[in-house]
Amino acid sequence: MTNHTLTNSEQLFSASKKYIPGGVNSPVRAFNSVGGTPVFIKRAKGAYLFDENDNSYVDLINSWGPMILGHAHPEVIKAVTEQIQHSFTYGTPTAKELEMAKLICEMVPDLDIVRMVNSGTEACMSAIRLARGYTGKKKIIKFAGCYHGHHDSFLVQAGSGALTLGSPNSPGVPEETASNTLIASYNDLESVRALFDLHDDIACVIIEPVAGNMGCIVPEEGFLSGIKELCHRNGALFVLDEVMTGFRLAPGGAQQLFDIRADIICFGKIIGGGMPVGAFGGKREIFEHLAPLGPVYQAGTLSGNPVAMSAGIATLTILKDNPSIYVDLEETVKTLHKELDTILDEKGIDHTINSIGSMISIFYLEGQVKSFSDAKSTNTKLFSRIFHHGLKSGIYMPPSNYESWFLGQGIGEVEIEKILNTFRTF
Ligand SMILES: *Cc1c(COP(=O)(O)O)cnc(C)c1O
């Protein structure tokens, strides 16, 4: 075991707290749910992160999804380096945006048309605005435990009232806004049906086709298609949030893997190859309502900028041309799933492992995990101890038990053994 001193991270964190709220630019990075000092990363290559003291870690976060090719992929670096010689953004249309849109529409099944934005949050908030503008209806349905970014309409929890209207789960979100978001339960089609029975002004249902923000939870057979049917019977749109699953579960995302098609699809993460990029796309007929074609407004100064497009095009092209990447990552996850199961069994630790493709998460509890209410009983104290043991052993797991691990290219036998050993020695 290497000596992982955190001195530099501790100094940087306390200095950062003076100038950045909580010392971080996204809350999960602050380690609040696991305790301790966040490790400051200086550089990364392939499957490894290197901290300010040059300690290395097998990266199981991969920037929360985007780095499926591993860090600092030479072809992505080349594409970005070539573009930056010619400036970073023009605020005019470019050929790169056309190339990107064509590539996305080729990879994602039955996708007609796509608009670039700068984050997953923007993609999801624009998708529901378009759904509302298109249908002329006000309410949306989301699922407890699913994350669609930090827009007001999504920071909502199930209300207690008989009307089943959502209530804000963050100060600053108006109750009027939250009351237009209805909360259903993942893998519970009846909960969706009940909301459609109670409300007749539902514009859309938005869902993560595989949940990754309450740990990894896979949809049961018929769940997604059942929602789609309920949507269409009730004049609502079916919106898939593929920010996490897009280009990760398959080159064409969950739509390809589960052979299901949505009306509007949201993308982010992998689509930018590590740059701040999102997108939303879908049926031409629906997108004819979006500005400048139609009245539903949406815009972005840096949307589709050529540097981000270069990283995205390079990343997606590699994924499109090398389907073996998906096969290899899936094999790695299968090995991890099986071996971790055995190790935790031998140690007598209650656990459930969910995995699909290159996503895997361990819940420390008894029984299956099919929804947020199941996931919530995970033993977070135990997770924190395992997490810190991992850091000391050179494994960087996501610092929250409600986040899936995302694997990236470059994880081989050595790294798998390192991960397994971390659990063996716990
Ligand atoms: C990460 C994520 C988002 C938000 O994307 P940002 O780029 O962080 O705004 C939305 N939906 C899902 C499913 C995500 O995983």
Short mmCIF file of C-alpha atoms and ligand atoms in Angstrom, two decimals:
data_model
loop_
_atom_site.label_atom_id
_atom_site.label_comp_id
_atom_site.label_asym_id
_atom_site.label_seq_id
_atom_site.Cartn_x
_atom_site.Cartn_y
_atom_site.Cartn_z
CA MET A 1 0.00 0.00 0.00
CA THR A 2 1.35 3.42 -0.91
CA ASN A 3 1.43 6.21 1.61
CA HIS A 4 -1.50 8.41 0.68
CA THR A 5 -0.86 11.57 2.64
CA LEU A 6 -3.51 14.19 2.13
CA THR A 7 -1.52 17.20 3.28
CA ASN A 8 -1.76 19.11 0.01
CA SER A 9 -5.46 18.36 -0.41
CA GLU A 10 -6.13 19.52 3.16
CA GLN A 11 -4.32 22.80 2.55
CA LEU A 12 -6.03 23.37 -0.80
CA PHE A 13 -9.45 22.51 0.62
CA SER A 14 -9.20 24.93 3.51
CA ALA A 15 -7.96 27.68 1.16
CA SER A 16 -10.74 26.88 -1.35
CA LYS A 17 -13.40 27.21 1.34
CA LYS A 18 -12.44 30.88 1.62
CA TYR A 19 -13.19 31.64 -2.02
CA ILE A 20 -15.61 28.94 -3.22
CA PRO A 21 -18.84 28.02 -1.39
CA GLY A 22 -17.98 24.88 0.55
CA GLY A 23 -14.69 24.74 -1.34
CA VAL A 24 -16.29 23.01 -4.33
CA ASN A 25 -18.20 23.81 -7.51
CA SER A 26 -20.58 20.84 -7.20
CA PRO A 27 -21.71 19.64 -3.75
CA VAL A 28 -20.94 15.90 -3.94
CA ARG A 29 -17.24 16.69 -4.32
CA ALA A 30 -17.09 18.08 -0.77
CA PHE A 31 -17.23 14.54 0.73
CA ASN A 32 -20.09 15.59 3.03
CA SER A 33 -21.69 12.16 2.94
CA VAL A 34 -18.46 10.23 3.57
CA GLY A 35 -16.59 12.73 5.77
CA GLY A 36 -12.94 13.66 5.51
CA THR A 37 -11.12 15.90 3.08
CA PRO A 38 -11.75 15.67 -0.66
CA VAL A 39 -8.69 14.53 -2.57
CA PHE A 40 -7.58 17.24 -5.02
CA ILE A 41 -6.69 15.77 -8.40
CA LYS A 42 -3.89 17.27 -10.47
CA ARG A 43 -3.94 15.12 -13.58
CA ALA A 44 -5.32 11.89 -15.03
CA LYS A 45 -4.38 9.36 -17.68
CA GLY A 46 -6.28 6.29 -18.83
CA ALA A 47 -7.91 4.62 -15.82
CA TYR A 48 -5.91 6.58 -13.23
CA LEU A 49 -6.28 9.81 -11.30
CA PHE A 50 -3.21 11.44 -9.72
CA ASP A 51 -3.56 13.71 -6.70
CA GLU A 52 -1.51 16.75 -5.70
CA ASN A 53 0.98 14.43 -3.97
CA ASP A 54 1.26 12.20 -7.05
CA ASN A 55 -0.58 9.30 -5.43
CA SER A 56 -2.49 7.32 -8.04
CA TYR A 57 -6.07 6.04 -7.86
CA VAL A 58 -8.05 3.69 -10.07
CA ASP A 59 -10.86 6.03 -11.20
CA LEU A 60 -14.37 4.66 -10.68
CA ILE A 61 -16.01 8.08 -11.14
CA ASN A 62 -14.72 9.05 -14.57
CA SER A 63 -16.02 12.58 -14.00
CA TRP A 64 -19.46 11.05 -13.23
CA GLY A 65 -19.70 9.40 -16.62
CA PRO A 66 -18.14 11.35 -19.48
CA MET A 67 -14.70 9.71 -19.56
CA ILE A 68 -15.75 6.35 -21.02
CA LEU A 69 -12.58 6.32 -23.18
CA GLY A 70 -10.38 6.85 -20.14
CA HIS A 71 -8.57 10.11 -19.41
CA ALA A 72 -6.55 12.14 -21.90
CA HIS A 73 -7.30 9.96 -24.91
CA PRO A 74 -4.76 10.92 -27.62
CA GLU A 75 -7.36 11.25 -30.40
CA VAL A 76 -9.56 13.54 -28.33
CA ILE A 77 -6.54 15.65 -27.35
CA LYS A 78 -5.57 15.90 -31.03
CA ALA A 79 -9.05 17.03 -32.11
CA VAL A 80 -9.23 19.71 -29.42
CA THR A 81 -5.65 20.90 -30.03
CA GLU A 82 -6.32 21.31 -33.74
CA GLN A 83 -9.46 23.35 -33.11
CA ILE A 84 -8.05 25.74 -30.49
CA GLN A 85 -5.54 27.11 -33.04
CA HIS A 86 -8.60 28.59 -34.79
CA SER A 87 -10.21 30.18 -31.71
CA PHE A 88 -12.70 28.76 -29.26
CA THR A 89 -16.09 30.11 -30.23
CA TYR A 90 -17.60 32.33 -32.91
CA GLY A 91 -21.30 32.58 -32.07
CA THR A 92 -22.10 31.67 -35.68
CA PRO A 93 -23.13 28.36 -37.24
CA THR A 94 -20.20 26.01 -37.97
CA ALA A 95 -19.64 22.86 -40.01
CA LYS A 96 -18.59 21.08 -36.80
CA GLU A 97 -22.10 21.46 -35.39
CA LEU A 98 -23.53 19.82 -38.50
CA GLU A 99 -20.99 17.01 -38.22
CA MET A 100 -21.88 16.50 -34.56
CA ALA A 101 -25.65 16.52 -35.15
CA LYS A 102 -25.33 14.04 -38.03
CA LEU A 103 -23.15 11.75 -35.96
CA ILE A 104 -25.62 11.77 -33.05
CA CYS A 105 -28.57 11.13 -35.37
CA GLU A 106 -26.69 8.22 -36.97
CA MET A 107 -25.79 6.62 -33.64
CA VAL A 108 -29.08 7.07 -31.78
CA PRO A 109 -31.90 5.01 -33.32
CA ASP A 110 -34.71 6.96 -35.01
CA LEU A 111 -33.43 10.34 -33.83
CA ASP A 112 -34.50 13.00 -36.37
CA ILE A 113 -33.01 16.17 -35.05
CA VAL A 114 -30.93 17.50 -32.15
CA ARG A 115 -30.15 20.84 -30.43
CA MET A 116 -26.85 21.29 -28.56
CA VAL A 117 -26.72 22.88 -25.10
CA ASN A 118 -23.99 23.13 -22.43
CA SER A 119 -25.01 20.71 -19.67
CA GLY A 120 -27.35 17.88 -18.77
CA THR A 121 -29.38 20.27 -16.62
CA GLU A 122 -29.97 22.53 -19.62
CA ALA A 123 -30.92 19.57 -21.80
CA CYS A 124 -33.55 18.33 -19.32
CA MET A 125 -35.04 21.73 -18.50
CA SER A 126 -35.28 22.58 -22.20
CA ALA A 127 -36.87 19.18 -22.92
CA ILE A 128 -39.69 19.73 -20.44
CA ARG A 129 -40.23 23.30 -21.67
CA LEU A 130 -40.61 21.94 -25.18
CA ALA A 131 -42.94 19.18 -23.95
CA ARG A 132 -45.07 21.79 -22.17
CA GLY A 133 -45.03 24.15 -25.15
CA TYR A 134 -45.91 21.35 -27.55
CA THR A 135 -48.73 19.81 -25.52
CA GLY A 136 -50.04 23.03 -23.97
CA LYS A 137 -50.07 21.21 -20.61
CA LYS A 138 -48.41 22.18 -17.35
CA LYS A 139 -47.52 19.21 -15.16
CA ILE A 140 -44.69 16.72 -15.43
CA ILE A 141 -44.11 13.36 -13.79
CA LYS A 142 -40.69 12.38 -12.49
CA PHE A 143 -39.54 9.48 -10.34
CA ALA A 144 -38.32 9.64 -6.75
CA GLY A 145 -34.53 9.26 -6.74
CA CYS A 146 -34.05 10.13 -10.43
CA TYR A 147 -31.88 13.18 -11.10
CA HIS A 148 -32.39 15.48 -14.06
CA GLY A 149 -30.16 18.38 -13.06
CA HIS A 150 -30.79 21.27 -10.69
CA HIS A 151 -33.60 23.14 -12.46
CA ASP A 152 -36.50 24.23 -10.20
CA SER A 153 -38.93 21.75 -11.77
CA PHE A 154 -36.72 18.79 -10.79
CA LEU A 155 -35.74 19.72 -7.21
CA VAL A 156 -39.01 18.33 -6.00
CA GLN A 157 -40.01 15.56 -3.63
CA ALA A 158 -43.26 13.73 -3.17
CA GLY A 159 -45.74 15.92 -1.31
CA SER A 160 -47.81 14.61 1.56
CA GLY A 161 -51.11 16.08 0.41
CA ALA A 162 -53.99 14.08 -1.02
CA LEU A 163 -53.47 15.83 -4.34
CA THR A 164 -50.05 14.18 -4.71
CA LEU A 165 -48.51 17.47 -5.81
CA GLY A 166 -44.74 17.71 -5.35
CA SER A 167 -43.11 20.00 -2.80
CA PRO A 168 -39.71 21.74 -3.06
CA ASN A 169 -36.72 19.81 -1.76
CA SER A 170 -34.53 22.88 -1.84
CA PRO A 171 -35.20 26.34 -0.45
CA GLY A 172 -35.48 28.76 -3.35
CA VAL A 173 -37.75 26.52 -5.41
CA PRO A 174 -41.22 28.14 -5.45
CA GLU A 175 -44.04 25.90 -4.24
CA GLU A 176 -46.02 26.87 -7.32
CA THR A 177 -43.28 25.39 -9.50
CA ALA A 178 -42.87 22.27 -7.39
CA SER A 179 -46.62 21.66 -7.40
CA ASN A 180 -46.43 21.13 -11.16
CA THR A 181 -44.05 18.19 -10.70
CA LEU A 182 -45.66 14.91 -9.70
CA ILE A 183 -43.58 12.14 -8.18
CA ALA A 184 -43.95 8.46 -9.09
CA SER A 185 -42.02 5.45 -7.84
CA TYR A 186 -39.37 3.73 -10.02
CA ASN A 187 -40.37 0.28 -11.29
CA ASP A 188 -43.95 0.91 -10.14
CA LEU A 189 -46.13 1.40 -13.20
CA GLU A 190 -49.24 1.65 -11.02
CA SER A 191 -47.85 4.80 -9.38
CA VAL A 192 -47.66 6.39 -12.83
CA ARG A 193 -51.14 5.23 -13.77
CA ALA A 194 -52.52 6.67 -10.53
CA LEU A 195 -51.06 10.11 -11.32
CA PHE A 196 -52.51 10.06 -14.84
CA ASP A 197 -55.90 9.11 -13.33
CA LEU A 198 -55.78 12.07 -10.93
CA HIS A 199 -54.44 14.77 -13.28
CA ASP A 200 -55.41 15.63 -16.82
CA ASP A 201 -52.83 18.31 -17.55
CA ILE A 202 -49.65 16.21 -17.75
CA ALA A 203 -47.22 17.35 -20.46
CA CYS A 204 -44.66 14.56 -20.09
CA VAL A 205 -43.06 11.84 -18.03
CA ILE A 206 -39.28 12.15 -17.67
CA ILE A 207 -37.21 9.17 -16.56
CA GLU A 208 -33.67 7.81 -16.44
CA PRO A 209 -33.99 4.59 -18.49
CA VAL A 210 -31.49 3.04 -16.07
CA ALA A 211 -31.34 5.00 -12.85
CA GLY A 212 -27.82 6.00 -11.88
CA ASN A 213 -28.38 8.74 -9.35
CA MET A 214 -29.79 6.53 -6.58
CA GLY A 215 -27.19 3.89 -7.22
CA CYS A 216 -27.67 1.79 -10.34
CA ILE A 217 -31.25 0.56 -10.71
CA VAL A 218 -32.35 -1.33 -13.80
CA PRO A 219 -35.93 -1.02 -15.11
CA GLU A 220 -38.03 -4.16 -14.92
CA GLU A 221 -39.35 -5.75 -18.10
CA GLY A 222 -42.28 -3.74 -19.45
CA PHE A 223 -41.78 -0.74 -17.13
CA LEU A 224 -40.48 1.73 -19.72
CA SER A 225 -42.83 0.56 -22.48
CA GLY A 226 -45.73 0.72 -20.00
CA ILE A 227 -44.91 4.36 -19.22
CA LYS A 228 -44.71 5.20 -22.92
CA GLU A 229 -48.12 3.67 -23.49
CA LEU A 230 -49.64 5.62 -20.58
CA CYS A 231 -48.09 8.82 -21.93
CA HIS A 232 -49.48 8.38 -25.40
CA ARG A 233 -52.91 7.30 -24.22
CA ASN A 234 -53.08 10.52 -22.18
CA GLY A 235 -51.66 12.95 -24.74
CA ALA A 236 -48.34 13.33 -22.90
CA LEU A 237 -44.80 13.01 -24.22
CA PHE A 238 -42.37 10.28 -23.15
CA VAL A 239 -39.02 11.89 -22.31
CA LEU A 240 -35.92 9.76 -21.74
CA ASP A 241 -33.10 11.35 -19.79
CA GLU A 242 -30.10 9.61 -21.34
CA VAL A 243 -27.59 12.10 -19.91
CA MET A 244 -25.92 9.21 -18.10
CA THR A 245 -26.93 6.21 -20.24
CA GLY A 246 -26.53 7.79 -23.69
CA PHE A 247 -23.50 6.37 -25.54
CA ARG A 248 -22.70 4.40 -22.35
CA LEU A 249 -25.08 1.43 -22.34
CA ALA A 250 -24.70 1.08 -26.12
CA PRO A 251 -23.63 3.36 -29.00
CA GLY A 252 -27.35 4.23 -29.29
CA GLY A 253 -27.93 4.36 -25.54
CA ALA A 254 -30.80 2.78 -23.61
CA GLN A 255 -33.12 3.26 -26.58
CA GLN A 256 -31.00 0.79 -28.53
CA LEU A 257 -30.37 -1.57 -25.62
CA PHE A 258 -34.04 -1.86 -24.59
CA ASP A 259 -35.45 -1.33 -28.09
CA ILE A 260 -37.66 1.54 -26.96
CA ARG A 261 -38.13 4.96 -28.56
CA ALA A 262 -38.91 8.24 -26.78
CA ASP A 263 -40.45 11.48 -28.05
CA ILE A 264 -37.67 13.64 -26.60
CA ILE A 265 -34.24 12.38 -25.50
CA CYS A 266 -31.77 14.28 -23.30
CA PHE A 267 -28.01 13.85 -23.52
CA GLY A 268 -24.96 15.09 -21.65
CA LYS A 269 -21.78 13.69 -20.13
CA ILE A 270 -20.22 11.36 -22.79
CA ILE A 271 -21.59 13.51 -25.63
CA GLY A 272 -19.03 16.21 -24.75
CA GLY A 273 -16.09 13.86 -24.22
CA GLY A 274 -15.24 15.79 -21.03
CA MET A 275 -16.26 19.27 -22.22
CA PRO A 276 -19.41 20.97 -20.86
CA VAL A 277 -21.97 19.73 -23.40
CA GLY A 278 -25.57 18.58 -23.41
CA ALA A 279 -28.17 18.05 -26.10
CA PHE A 280 -31.83 17.28 -26.55
CA GLY A 281 -33.38 15.78 -29.60
CA GLY A 282 -36.27 13.77 -30.92
CA LYS A 283 -39.03 13.79 -33.48
CA ARG A 284 -38.92 16.48 -36.14
CA GLU A 285 -42.59 17.29 -35.71
CA ILE A 286 -42.07 18.13 -32.02
CA PHE A 287 -38.90 20.15 -32.65
CA GLU A 288 -40.70 22.30 -35.20
CA HIS A 289 -42.12 24.02 -32.11
CA LEU A 290 -38.64 25.07 -30.93
CA ALA A 291 -37.14 28.51 -31.71
CA PRO A 292 -36.34 29.67 -34.36
CA LEU A 293 -38.74 27.26 -36.12
CA GLY A 294 -41.47 27.71 -33.54
CA PRO A 295 -42.44 29.72 -30.45
CA VAL A 296 -40.81 27.65 -27.65
CA TYR A 297 -37.72 29.66 -26.71
CA GLN A 298 -34.30 28.19 -25.99
CA ALA A 299 -30.81 29.59 -26.64
CA GLY A 300 -27.14 29.51 -25.61
CA THR A 301 -24.15 31.80 -26.26
CA LEU A 302 -21.63 28.95 -26.17
CA SER A 303 -23.95 26.17 -27.38
CA GLY A 304 -22.29 24.06 -30.06
CA ASN A 305 -18.93 25.85 -29.68
CA PRO A 306 -16.27 24.25 -31.87
CA VAL A 307 -13.91 23.20 -29.07
CA ALA A 308 -16.61 21.22 -27.28
CA MET A 309 -17.87 19.84 -30.60
CA SER A 310 -14.34 18.65 -31.45
CA ALA A 311 -14.05 16.70 -28.19
CA GLY A 312 -17.55 15.28 -28.65
CA ILE A 313 -17.08 14.29 -32.29
CA ALA A 314 -13.77 12.56 -31.52
CA THR A 315 -15.25 10.67 -28.56
CA LEU A 316 -18.44 9.56 -30.32
CA THR A 317 -16.54 8.55 -33.46
CA ILE A 318 -14.25 6.27 -31.46
CA LEU A 319 -17.27 4.70 -29.74
CA LYS A 320 -19.08 4.24 -33.05
CA ASP A 321 -16.08 2.60 -34.73
CA ASN A 322 -15.12 0.37 -31.80
CA PRO A 323 -18.10 -1.57 -30.46
CA SER A 324 -15.64 -3.84 -28.64
CA ILE A 325 -15.24 -1.05 -26.05
CA TYR A 326 -18.76 -1.84 -24.82
CA VAL A 327 -18.13 -5.59 -24.79
CA ASP A 328 -14.90 -5.20 -22.81
CA LEU A 329 -16.38 -2.83 -20.23
CA GLU A 330 -19.38 -5.11 -19.76
CA GLU A 331 -17.08 -8.11 -19.23
CA THR A 332 -15.13 -6.14 -16.62
CA VAL A 333 -18.33 -5.21 -14.81
CA LYS A 334 -19.53 -8.82 -14.88
CA THR A 335 -16.26 -9.98 -13.33
CA LEU A 336 -16.42 -7.27 -10.66
CA HIS A 337 -20.06 -8.09 -9.91
CA LYS A 338 -19.39 -11.79 -9.43
CA GLU A 339 -16.15 -11.46 -7.48
CA LEU A 340 -17.35 -8.62 -5.22
CA ASP A 341 -20.47 -10.65 -4.45
CA THR A 342 -18.31 -13.57 -3.33
CA ILE A 343 -15.94 -11.43 -1.25
CA LEU A 344 -18.79 -9.60 0.54
CA ASP A 345 -20.59 -12.93 1.13
CA GLU A 346 -17.47 -14.38 2.69
CA LYS A 347 -17.19 -11.37 4.96
CA GLY A 348 -20.84 -11.68 5.98
CA ILE A 349 -21.63 -8.12 4.83
CA ASP A 350 -25.26 -7.60 3.76
CA HIS A 351 -25.24 -6.31 0.22
CA THR A 352 -26.98 -6.17 -3.14
CA ILE A 353 -25.08 -5.46 -6.33
CA ASN A 354 -26.87 -3.97 -9.34
CA SER A 355 -25.07 -3.72 -12.64
CA ILE A 356 -25.64 -3.24 -16.35
CA GLY A 357 -23.16 -2.48 -19.13
CA SER A 358 -20.37 -0.35 -17.66
CA MET A 359 -22.40 0.73 -14.60
CA ILE A 360 -22.30 -1.04 -11.24
CA SER A 361 -23.20 -0.19 -7.66
CA ILE A 362 -23.14 -1.92 -4.32
CA PHE A 363 -25.92 -1.28 -1.82
CA TYR A 364 -25.16 -2.33 1.75
CA LEU A 365 -28.51 -3.76 2.71
CA GLU A 366 -30.58 -6.93 2.64
CA GLY A 367 -32.96 -7.58 -0.24
CA GLN A 368 -33.40 -6.24 -3.73
CA VAL A 369 -33.12 -2.62 -4.86
CA LYS A 370 -35.72 -1.61 -7.42
CA SER A 371 -36.65 1.90 -6.29
CA PHE A 372 -35.49 4.85 -4.23
CA SER A 373 -37.30 3.60 -1.13
CA ASP A 374 -35.31 0.34 -1.37
CA ALA A 375 -32.03 2.19 -1.98
CA LYS A 376 -32.51 4.45 1.03
CA SER A 377 -31.91 1.66 3.53
CA THR A 378 -28.28 1.19 2.41
CA ASN A 379 -25.80 1.30 5.31
CA THR A 380 -24.13 4.64 4.58
CA LYS A 381 -21.86 4.41 7.66
CA LEU A 382 -20.41 1.15 6.38
CA PHE A 383 -20.09 2.66 2.90
CA SER A 384 -18.08 5.60 4.27
CA ARG A 385 -15.61 3.23 5.92
CA ILE A 386 -15.23 1.20 2.74
CA PHE A 387 -14.88 4.40 0.72
CA HIS A 388 -12.00 5.68 2.87
CA HIS A 389 -10.34 2.27 2.89
CA GLY A 390 -10.57 2.47 -0.92
CA LEU A 391 -8.89 5.88 -1.03
CA LYS A 392 -6.04 4.59 1.15
CA SER A 393 -5.69 1.60 -1.17
CA GLY A 394 -5.64 3.71 -4.32
CA ILE A 395 -9.27 3.34 -5.45
CA TYR A 396 -11.38 6.47 -6.03
CA MET A 397 -15.03 5.45 -5.67
CA PRO A 398 -17.81 8.05 -6.03
CA PRO A 399 -18.04 9.73 -2.60
CA SER A 400 -21.73 8.86 -2.16
CA ASN A 401 -23.48 5.52 -1.85
CA TYR A 402 -26.24 6.85 -4.11
CA GLU A 403 -23.97 7.11 -7.12
CA SER A 404 -23.17 4.36 -9.57
CA TRP A 405 -19.58 3.53 -10.47
CA PHE A 406 -18.82 4.39 -14.11
CA LEU A 407 -16.10 2.41 -15.75
CA GLY A 408 -13.87 3.78 -18.47
CA GLN A 409 -11.49 2.22 -20.93
CA GLY A 410 -8.15 1.26 -19.46
CA ILE A 411 -9.42 -0.81 -16.54
CA GLY A 412 -7.68 -4.15 -17.01
CA GLU A 413 -6.75 -7.15 -14.91
CA VAL A 414 -4.32 -5.21 -12.72
CA GLU A 415 -6.95 -2.62 -11.84
CA ILE A 416 -9.68 -5.22 -11.26
CA GLU A 417 -7.37 -7.06 -8.89
CA LYS A 418 -6.64 -3.79 -7.09
CA ILE A 419 -10.35 -3.14 -6.62
CA LEU A 420 -11.03 -6.68 -5.41
CA ASN A 421 -8.09 -6.54 -3.03
CA THR A 422 -9.45 -3.35 -1.51
CA PHE A 423 -12.59 -5.23 -0.54
CA ARG A 424 -10.66 -8.33 0.58
CA THR A 425 -8.53 -6.27 2.94
CA PHE A 426 -11.42 -4.24 4.37
C1 LIG B 1 -25.62 14.28 -14.59
C2 LIG B 1 -27.05 14.17 -14.92
C3 LIG B 1 -27.82 15.29 -15.24
C4 LIG B 1 -27.30 16.70 -15.09
O1 LIG B 1 -26.24 16.97 -15.94
P1 LIG B 1 -25.26 18.24 -15.61
O2 LIG B 1 -24.34 18.27 -16.77
O3 LIG B 1 -24.61 17.91 -14.31
O4 LIG B 1 -26.13 19.43 -15.52
C5 LIG B 1 -29.11 15.10 -15.67
N1 LIG B 1 -29.63 13.85 -15.78
C6 LIG B 1 -28.92 12.76 -15.46
C7 LIG B 1 -29.53 11.41 -15.64
C8 LIG B 1 -27.61 12.86 -15.02
O5 LIG B 1 -26.93 11.78 -14.68
#
